[in-house]
Coordinates of C-alpha atoms and ligand atoms in Angstrom, one line a residue:
M1 CA 12.5 6.1 14.7
A2 CA 11.4 9.4 16.1
I3 CA 9.6 11.7 13.7
S4 CA 11.3 15.0 12.7
A5 CA 10.1 18.3 14.0
T6 CA 8.8 19.2 10.5
V7 CA 6.7 16.0 10.3
A8 CA 5.4 16.5 13.9
E9 CA 4.4 20.1 13.1
A10 CA 2.8 19.0 9.8
L11 CA 0.7 16.3 11.4
N12 CA -0.6 18.5 14.2
N13 CA -1.0 21.8 12.3
G14 CA -4.8 22.0 12.7
H15 CA -5.1 22.9 9.0
P16 CA -8.7 22.6 7.7
R17 CA -7.4 20.2 5.1
N18 CA -5.6 18.0 7.6
N19 CA -7.6 14.7 7.6
V20 CA -5.1 12.5 9.4
P21 CA -6.8 10.7 12.2
D22 CA -5.1 10.0 15.6
S23 CA -4.8 6.3 14.9
V24 CA -2.7 7.0 11.8
K25 CA -0.7 9.9 13.4
A26 CA 0.4 7.4 16.1
K27 CA 1.9 5.1 13.4
V28 CA 3.8 7.8 11.6
G29 CA 7.5 7.3 12.3
M30 CA 7.2 3.7 13.5
E31 CA 9.0 2.5 10.4
L32 CA 8.4 -1.2 10.9
H33 CA 10.6 -1.8 7.8
N34 CA 13.6 -0.5 9.8
R35 CA 13.0 -2.6 12.9
E36 CA 15.6 -5.3 12.9
G37 CA 14.0 -8.8 12.9
H38 CA 10.5 -7.5 12.1
P39 CA 9.1 -9.6 9.2
L40 CA 8.8 -6.4 7.0
W41 CA 12.5 -5.6 7.7
T42 CA 13.3 -9.2 6.6
I43 CA 11.3 -8.8 3.4
K44 CA 12.9 -5.4 2.6
R45 CA 16.3 -7.0 2.9
A46 CA 15.4 -10.1 1.0
I47 CA 14.1 -7.9 -1.9
A48 CA 17.3 -5.8 -1.8
D49 CA 19.4 -8.9 -1.8
S50 CA 17.5 -10.3 -4.7
F51 CA 18.3 -7.1 -6.7
A52 CA 21.9 -7.2 -5.6
G53 CA 22.3 -10.7 -7.0
L54 CA 20.5 -10.3 -10.3
P55 CA 22.0 -12.4 -13.1
P56 CA 22.9 -10.6 -16.4
G57 CA 20.0 -9.8 -18.7
E58 CA 19.5 -10.9 -22.3
G59 CA 22.7 -11.3 -24.3
G60 CA 24.7 -11.5 -21.1
I61 CA 24.4 -7.7 -20.5
P62 CA 25.1 -7.0 -16.8
R63 CA 22.5 -5.4 -14.7
P64 CA 23.3 -2.4 -12.5
E65 CA 23.8 -2.2 -8.8
F66 CA 20.7 -0.8 -7.0
R67 CA 21.1 1.7 -4.2
L68 CA 18.7 1.3 -1.3
F69 CA 17.0 4.2 0.4
D70 CA 14.8 3.5 3.5
K71 CA 14.7 6.7 5.5
E72 CA 12.6 9.0 3.4
E73 CA 10.3 11.3 5.4
P74 CA 6.6 10.4 5.0
V75 CA 5.3 13.9 4.4
V76 CA 5.7 14.7 0.7
T77 CA 4.3 17.4 -1.6
V78 CA 1.4 17.0 -3.9
K79 CA 3.9 17.7 -6.7
Q80 CA 6.0 14.7 -5.6
N81 CA 3.1 12.3 -5.0
F82 CA 0.9 13.3 -8.0
D83 CA 1.9 16.1 -10.3
D84 CA 5.4 14.9 -11.2
L85 CA 3.8 11.4 -11.8
L86 CA 1.3 12.8 -14.3
A87 CA -1.7 12.0 -12.2
P88 CA -4.6 13.9 -13.9
A89 CA -6.3 16.7 -11.9
D90 CA -9.3 14.5 -11.3
H91 CA -7.5 11.3 -10.4
V92 CA -9.3 9.5 -7.6
M93 CA -6.2 9.1 -5.4
R94 CA -6.0 12.9 -5.2
R95 CA -9.3 13.1 -3.3
P96 CA -9.3 13.6 0.4
S97 CA -11.6 10.5 0.6
D98 CA -8.5 8.4 -0.5
T99 CA -5.5 10.3 0.7
F100 CA -4.3 11.8 4.0
Y101 CA -3.5 15.5 3.5
V102 CA -1.8 17.8 6.1
D103 CA -2.4 21.0 4.2
E104 CA -3.0 22.3 0.6
D105 CA 0.4 21.3 -0.7
R106 CA 1.5 18.3 1.5
L107 CA 0.2 14.8 2.3
L108 CA 1.3 11.5 3.7
R109 CA 2.8 9.7 0.7
C110 CA 0.3 7.1 -0.7
H111 CA 3.1 5.3 -2.6
T112 CA 6.8 5.1 -2.8
S113 CA 6.6 6.4 -6.4
A114 CA 6.5 9.8 -4.7
H115 CA 10.3 9.6 -4.6
Q116 CA 10.9 8.7 -8.2
T117 CA 11.5 12.1 -9.7
E118 CA 13.5 13.5 -6.8
K119 CA 15.9 10.6 -7.1
L120 CA 16.1 10.8 -10.8
R121 CA 16.9 14.5 -10.6
A122 CA 19.5 13.8 -8.0
G123 CA 21.3 11.6 -10.6
E124 CA 20.2 8.1 -9.3
R125 CA 19.9 5.6 -12.2
A126 CA 19.1 2.3 -10.3
F127 CA 17.6 2.5 -6.9
L128 CA 15.2 1.0 -4.4
V129 CA 13.1 3.0 -1.9
A130 CA 11.4 1.2 1.0
A131 CA 9.0 3.3 3.1
D132 CA 5.7 3.5 4.9
C133 CA 2.7 4.6 2.8
F134 CA -0.7 5.9 3.9
R135 CA -4.1 5.5 2.3
R136 CA -7.7 5.7 3.2
D137 CA -8.8 2.3 2.0
E138 CA -10.9 -0.7 2.7
V139 CA -10.8 -2.6 6.0
D140 CA -10.0 -6.2 5.5
S141 CA -7.2 -8.7 6.0
T142 CA -5.0 -7.4 3.2
H143 CA -5.6 -3.6 3.5
Y144 CA -4.5 -1.3 6.2
P145 CA -4.3 2.5 6.3
V146 CA -0.5 2.3 6.9
F147 CA 1.5 -0.2 4.9
H148 CA 4.9 -0.5 3.4
Q149 CA 6.1 -0.5 -0.2
M150 CA 9.4 -0.9 -2.0
E151 CA 9.9 1.1 -5.1
G152 CA 12.5 0.0 -7.7
L153 CA 13.6 2.1 -10.7
R154 CA 16.2 1.4 -13.4
V155 CA 17.3 3.8 -16.2
F156 CA 18.9 2.2 -19.2
G157 CA 22.1 3.6 -20.6
E158 CA 23.8 3.3 -24.0
G159 CA 25.5 0.0 -23.4
D160 CA 22.5 -1.7 -21.8
F161 CA 20.9 -2.9 -25.0
P162 CA 21.6 -6.1 -27.1
E163 CA 22.2 -5.9 -30.8
G164 CA 19.1 -4.8 -32.8
V165 CA 17.6 -2.9 -29.9
S166 CA 18.0 0.8 -30.5
G167 CA 17.3 2.1 -27.0
D168 CA 15.0 4.7 -28.5
P169 CA 11.9 5.1 -26.3
E170 CA 9.8 5.6 -29.5
D171 CA 10.9 2.2 -30.8
P172 CA 8.4 -0.6 -29.9
E173 CA 11.3 -3.2 -29.8
T174 CA 13.0 -1.1 -27.1
V175 CA 9.8 -0.9 -25.1
A176 CA 9.3 -4.6 -25.4
Y177 CA 12.9 -5.3 -24.4
V178 CA 12.6 -3.0 -21.3
S179 CA 9.3 -4.7 -20.4
R180 CA 10.9 -8.1 -20.6
D181 CA 13.8 -7.0 -18.5
L182 CA 11.4 -5.7 -15.9
Q183 CA 9.3 -8.8 -15.8
G184 CA 12.5 -10.9 -15.8
C185 CA 13.9 -9.1 -12.7
L186 CA 10.6 -9.3 -10.9
S187 CA 10.0 -13.0 -11.7
G188 CA 13.6 -13.6 -10.4
M189 CA 12.7 -11.7 -7.3
A190 CA 9.5 -13.7 -6.8
S191 CA 11.4 -17.0 -7.2
S192 CA 14.0 -15.9 -4.6
L193 CA 11.2 -14.9 -2.2
F194 CA 8.8 -17.7 -2.7
G195 CA 10.7 -20.5 -4.4
E196 CA 10.5 -21.7 -8.0
G197 CA 7.2 -23.4 -7.4
A198 CA 5.2 -20.3 -6.5
R199 CA 2.2 -19.7 -8.7
C200 CA 2.3 -16.1 -10.0
R201 CA 0.6 -14.4 -12.9
W202 CA 1.0 -11.2 -14.9
N203 CA -2.0 -8.9 -15.7
D204 CA -2.1 -5.7 -17.7
D205 CA -2.6 -2.7 -15.4
Y206 CA -2.9 1.1 -15.7
F207 CA -0.9 3.8 -14.0
P208 CA -0.5 7.4 -15.3
F209 CA 3.2 7.2 -14.8
T210 CA 4.0 4.0 -16.7
D211 CA 3.2 2.8 -20.2
P212 CA 2.8 -0.1 -20.7
S213 CA 1.9 -1.1 -17.1
F214 CA 1.5 -4.5 -15.4
E215 CA 0.6 -6.1 -12.1
L216 CA 1.9 -9.3 -10.6
E217 CA -0.3 -11.5 -8.5
I218 CA 0.5 -14.6 -6.4
W219 CA -1.8 -17.5 -5.5
N220 CA -2.2 -17.3 -1.8
G221 CA -4.6 -18.8 0.7
G222 CA -7.0 -20.0 -2.1
D223 CA -7.1 -16.8 -4.0
W224 CA -5.0 -14.4 -6.2
M225 CA -3.4 -11.6 -4.2
E226 CA -1.9 -8.6 -5.8
L227 CA 1.8 -8.1 -5.0
L228 CA 2.9 -5.2 -7.1
G229 CA 2.4 -2.7 -9.9
C230 CA 5.0 -1.8 -12.5
G231 CA 5.8 -0.6 -16.0
V232 CA 7.9 1.3 -18.4
V233 CA 8.5 4.9 -17.0
H234 CA 6.4 7.4 -19.0
R235 CA 8.6 9.4 -21.4
D236 CA 7.3 12.7 -20.1
I237 CA 8.7 11.8 -16.6
M238 CA 12.0 10.9 -18.1
A239 CA 12.1 14.2 -20.0
S240 CA 11.1 16.2 -17.0
C241 CA 14.0 14.7 -15.1
G242 CA 16.5 15.6 -17.8
L243 CA 16.4 12.1 -19.3
G244 CA 14.6 12.8 -22.6
G245 CA 15.3 10.1 -25.1
R246 CA 16.1 7.4 -22.5
V247 CA 14.1 4.5 -21.2
G248 CA 13.6 3.0 -17.8
W249 CA 11.3 0.7 -15.8
A250 CA 9.8 1.0 -12.3
F251 CA 7.8 -1.1 -9.9
G252 CA 6.1 -0.7 -6.5
I253 CA 5.6 -3.8 -4.3
G254 CA 3.6 -4.2 -1.1
L255 CA 5.9 -5.5 1.7
E256 CA 3.0 -6.8 3.8
R257 CA 1.6 -8.8 0.9
V258 CA 5.0 -10.4 0.4
A259 CA 5.4 -11.2 4.1
M260 CA 1.9 -12.6 4.3
A261 CA 2.4 -14.9 1.4
R262 CA 6.0 -15.9 2.4
F263 CA 5.4 -16.5 6.1
G264 CA 1.8 -17.5 6.1
I265 CA 0.6 -14.4 8.0
P266 CA -3.2 -14.4 7.7
D267 CA -4.0 -10.8 8.8
I268 CA -2.3 -7.5 8.0
R269 CA -3.0 -6.2 11.5
L270 CA -0.5 -8.7 12.9
F271 CA 2.4 -6.6 11.7
W272 CA 1.5 -4.0 14.3
T273 CA 1.1 -6.3 17.3
E274 CA 3.6 -6.1 20.2
D275 CA 2.6 -9.6 21.1
D276 CA 5.7 -11.8 21.6
R277 CA 3.8 -14.8 20.4
F278 CA 4.0 -13.1 17.0
H279 CA 7.5 -11.7 17.0
S280 CA 9.2 -14.8 18.5
Q281 CA 8.3 -16.7 15.4
F282 CA 10.5 -14.6 13.2
D283 CA 14.3 -14.9 13.2
G284 CA 15.1 -12.3 10.5
T285 CA 15.4 -14.8 7.7
L286 CA 13.1 -16.0 5.0
A287 CA 13.0 -19.5 6.6
S288 CA 10.6 -18.4 9.4
S289 CA 7.0 -19.5 9.1
F290 CA 4.1 -18.3 11.1
K291 CA 1.7 -20.5 13.1
P292 CA -1.3 -18.5 14.4
Y293 CA -1.1 -18.8 18.2
S294 CA -4.8 -18.9 18.5
K295 CA -7.9 -17.9 16.6
Y296 CA -10.3 -16.0 18.9
P297 CA -14.0 -16.0 18.1
P298 CA -15.3 -13.3 15.8
C299 CA -18.4 -11.3 16.5
H300 CA -20.2 -9.2 13.9
K301 CA -22.6 -6.2 14.2
D302 CA -24.5 -4.6 11.3
V303 CA -25.3 -1.0 10.9
A304 CA -27.8 0.4 8.4
F305 CA -28.2 4.1 7.5
W306 CA -29.4 6.7 5.0
V307 CA -26.4 8.0 3.1
P308 CA -25.9 11.8 3.2
D309 CA -24.5 13.6 0.1
G310 CA -20.8 13.3 -0.2
L311 CA -20.3 10.4 2.1
H312 CA -17.5 8.1 0.9
P313 CA -17.3 4.4 2.1
N314 CA -13.7 5.2 3.3
D315 CA -15.2 7.7 5.8
V316 CA -17.2 4.8 7.3
F317 CA -14.2 2.5 7.3
E318 CA -12.0 5.1 9.0
T319 CA -14.7 5.8 11.6
V320 CA -14.8 2.1 12.6
R321 CA -11.0 2.0 12.7
E322 CA -10.9 5.1 14.9
V323 CA -13.3 3.5 17.4
A324 CA -12.2 -0.1 17.3
G325 CA -8.5 0.1 16.2
D326 CA -7.1 -3.3 15.5
L327 CA -10.1 -5.1 17.1
V328 CA -11.9 -4.7 13.8
E329 CA -11.1 -7.4 11.3
S330 CA -13.1 -6.2 8.3
V331 CA -16.0 -4.0 7.3
E332 CA -18.2 -5.3 4.5
L333 CA -20.9 -3.7 2.5
L334 CA -23.9 -6.0 3.0
D335 CA -26.6 -4.2 1.1
A336 CA -27.4 -1.0 -0.7
F337 CA -30.6 0.3 -2.2
T338 CA -32.3 3.5 -3.4
H339 CA -35.7 4.2 -2.0
P340 CA -38.1 4.2 -5.0
E341 CA -40.1 7.3 -3.9
T342 CA -37.6 9.5 -2.0
A343 CA -34.6 8.5 -4.1
R344 CA -32.6 8.3 -0.8
E345 CA -29.8 5.9 -0.7
S346 CA -29.5 3.4 2.1
T347 CA -26.5 1.1 3.0
C348 CA -25.9 -1.6 5.4
Y349 CA -22.4 -2.5 6.6
R350 CA -21.3 -5.5 8.6
V351 CA -18.5 -4.8 11.1
N352 CA -16.5 -8.0 12.0
Y353 CA -14.8 -7.7 15.3
R354 CA -12.1 -10.1 16.3
S355 CA -9.0 -9.5 18.4
M356 CA -5.8 -11.3 17.4
D357 CA -4.5 -11.5 20.9
R358 CA -7.5 -12.4 23.1
S359 CA -11.2 -13.1 23.3
L360 CA -13.6 -10.1 23.2
T361 CA -16.5 -10.0 25.5
N362 CA -20.0 -9.3 24.3
E363 CA -20.3 -6.1 26.4
E364 CA -17.0 -4.8 24.9
V365 CA -18.2 -5.3 21.4
D366 CA -21.6 -3.8 22.1
A367 CA -19.9 -0.8 23.6
L368 CA -17.7 -0.4 20.5
Q369 CA -20.6 -0.7 18.1
M370 CA -22.5 1.8 20.1
Q371 CA -19.6 4.3 19.7
V372 CA -19.4 3.5 16.0
R373 CA -23.1 4.3 15.6
E374 CA -22.7 7.5 17.6
R375 CA -19.7 8.7 15.5
L376 CA -21.5 7.9 12.3
V377 CA -24.3 10.2 13.4
G378 CA -22.2 12.8 15.1
R379 CA -19.3 13.2 12.7
L380 CA -20.6 12.0 9.4
G381 CA -24.2 13.1 9.8
V382 CA -25.8 9.8 8.8
E383 CA -29.4 8.9 9.7
L384 CA -29.5 5.5 11.2
R385 CA -32.3 3.1 10.2
Ligands
FA5_401 C1 1.1 1.7 -6.7 O1 1.1 2.2 -5.6 C2 2.1 2.2 -7.8 N1 2.8 3.3 -7.2 C3 3.0 1.0 -8.1 C4 3.9 1.3 -9.3 C5 5.2 1.8 -9.1 C6 3.5 1.1 -10.6 C7 6.0 2.1 -10.1 C8 4.3 1.4 -11.7 C9 5.6 1.9 -11.4 P1 -0.8 0.1 -6.2 O2 -1.8 1.1 -5.7 O3 -1.4 -1.1 -7.0 O4 0.3 0.7 -7.1 O5 -0.1 -0.5 -5.0 C10 1.1 -1.3 -5.1 C11 1.1 -2.4 -4.1 O6 1.0 -1.9 -2.8 C12 -0.2 -3.3 -4.2 O7 0.0 -4.3 -5.1 C13 -0.2 -3.9 -2.8 O8 0.8 -4.9 -2.6 C14 0.3 -2.7 -1.9 N2 -0.9 -2.0 -1.3 C15 -1.7 -1.0 -1.9 N3 -2.6 -0.6 -1.0 C16 -2.4 -1.3 0.2 C17 -3.1 -1.3 1.5 N4 -4.0 -0.4 1.8 N5 -2.6 -2.1 2.4 C18 -1.6 -3.0 2.1 N6 -0.9 -3.0 0.9 C19 -1.3 -2.2 0.0
MG402 MG1 -2.7 -2.1 -7.9

């Protein structure tokens, strides 16, 4: 689980475009999905098992064997992560406000889709890729800057279509068939993970690299939670990988989200705890279920400031994470307004502090909030109100 010399060098290169904070650097290479017995490892295996045991598709046509990759290095190229996946030049995910770059050409992968084209070009036709992914994102119970995804991709061959389905990517029947096969496999996976009774729903979605695209949500803890995105691989990607004229599907599922729904884990930070009261509740099978060992009291602090040009909410979220680490439970936007005369923009955020392992003292939280305020001023140049 050590990081390679190339990755270590990339993370610490001091490049002006390198925006990877220390808290994230410390998690690169931890590969929770490869730690035997960790709930993310269990979910990775359960998904791989579900794909290994897929029943035949429509018309009794057998489905292929999926090969699992789970040791891909986290530093990938802009080409792998975006260009090859047809992300437009102005796509939001390309911005340094959303993605961790190490230099002009390389970044910490923000999704496992970054490995699609290299695998296709290497001749893989049915595969899974489990890996850690990195994003500058919101701070709440289901978002974390480091998380894990499993990608799946299937390319259809000549004998993979029932009668009447041509297999031509231009043929709407073929696209409909491939979409049904995709949703069938993923619904089967959901049943094997959550049982037949789980409440799931499909929504239309959009990705530059699939068309059509869908997302799957599960009813969890009184709300819908997104599990995965998927779709029919864009024909230009197939063509660029030497597969012009063929069709395939792909999906990317969040392993934390699955584990939270399956085991009843209420907060995404728990995956990173070393507390044995957490780990002792998991036996490496899907049968485990989590009972929170204790809920410690929360404590919130608000901070209001004038927003300087170019400040992104993710800069604020990351500042809080850098100071408070996993002691921050969520950061919420409470209020925003524009001053009628000066046209200056003001925002107010509520920082919710709560440890998962112990009670926090008032002094401790005050000291954290003081540091947050200082960093907002010192690093982001905000003017506190
Ligand atoms: C993607 O990342 C696409 N690459 C998925 C895909 C693959 C679509 C192949 C089509 C074909 P999205 O950004 O929606 O899509 O993320 C997919 C899943 O990753 C989400 O549904 C969620 O389960 C998980 N996820 C995303 N961001 C976070 C985060 N910050 N913390 C935890 N889980 C996350
Ligand atoms: Mg999504």
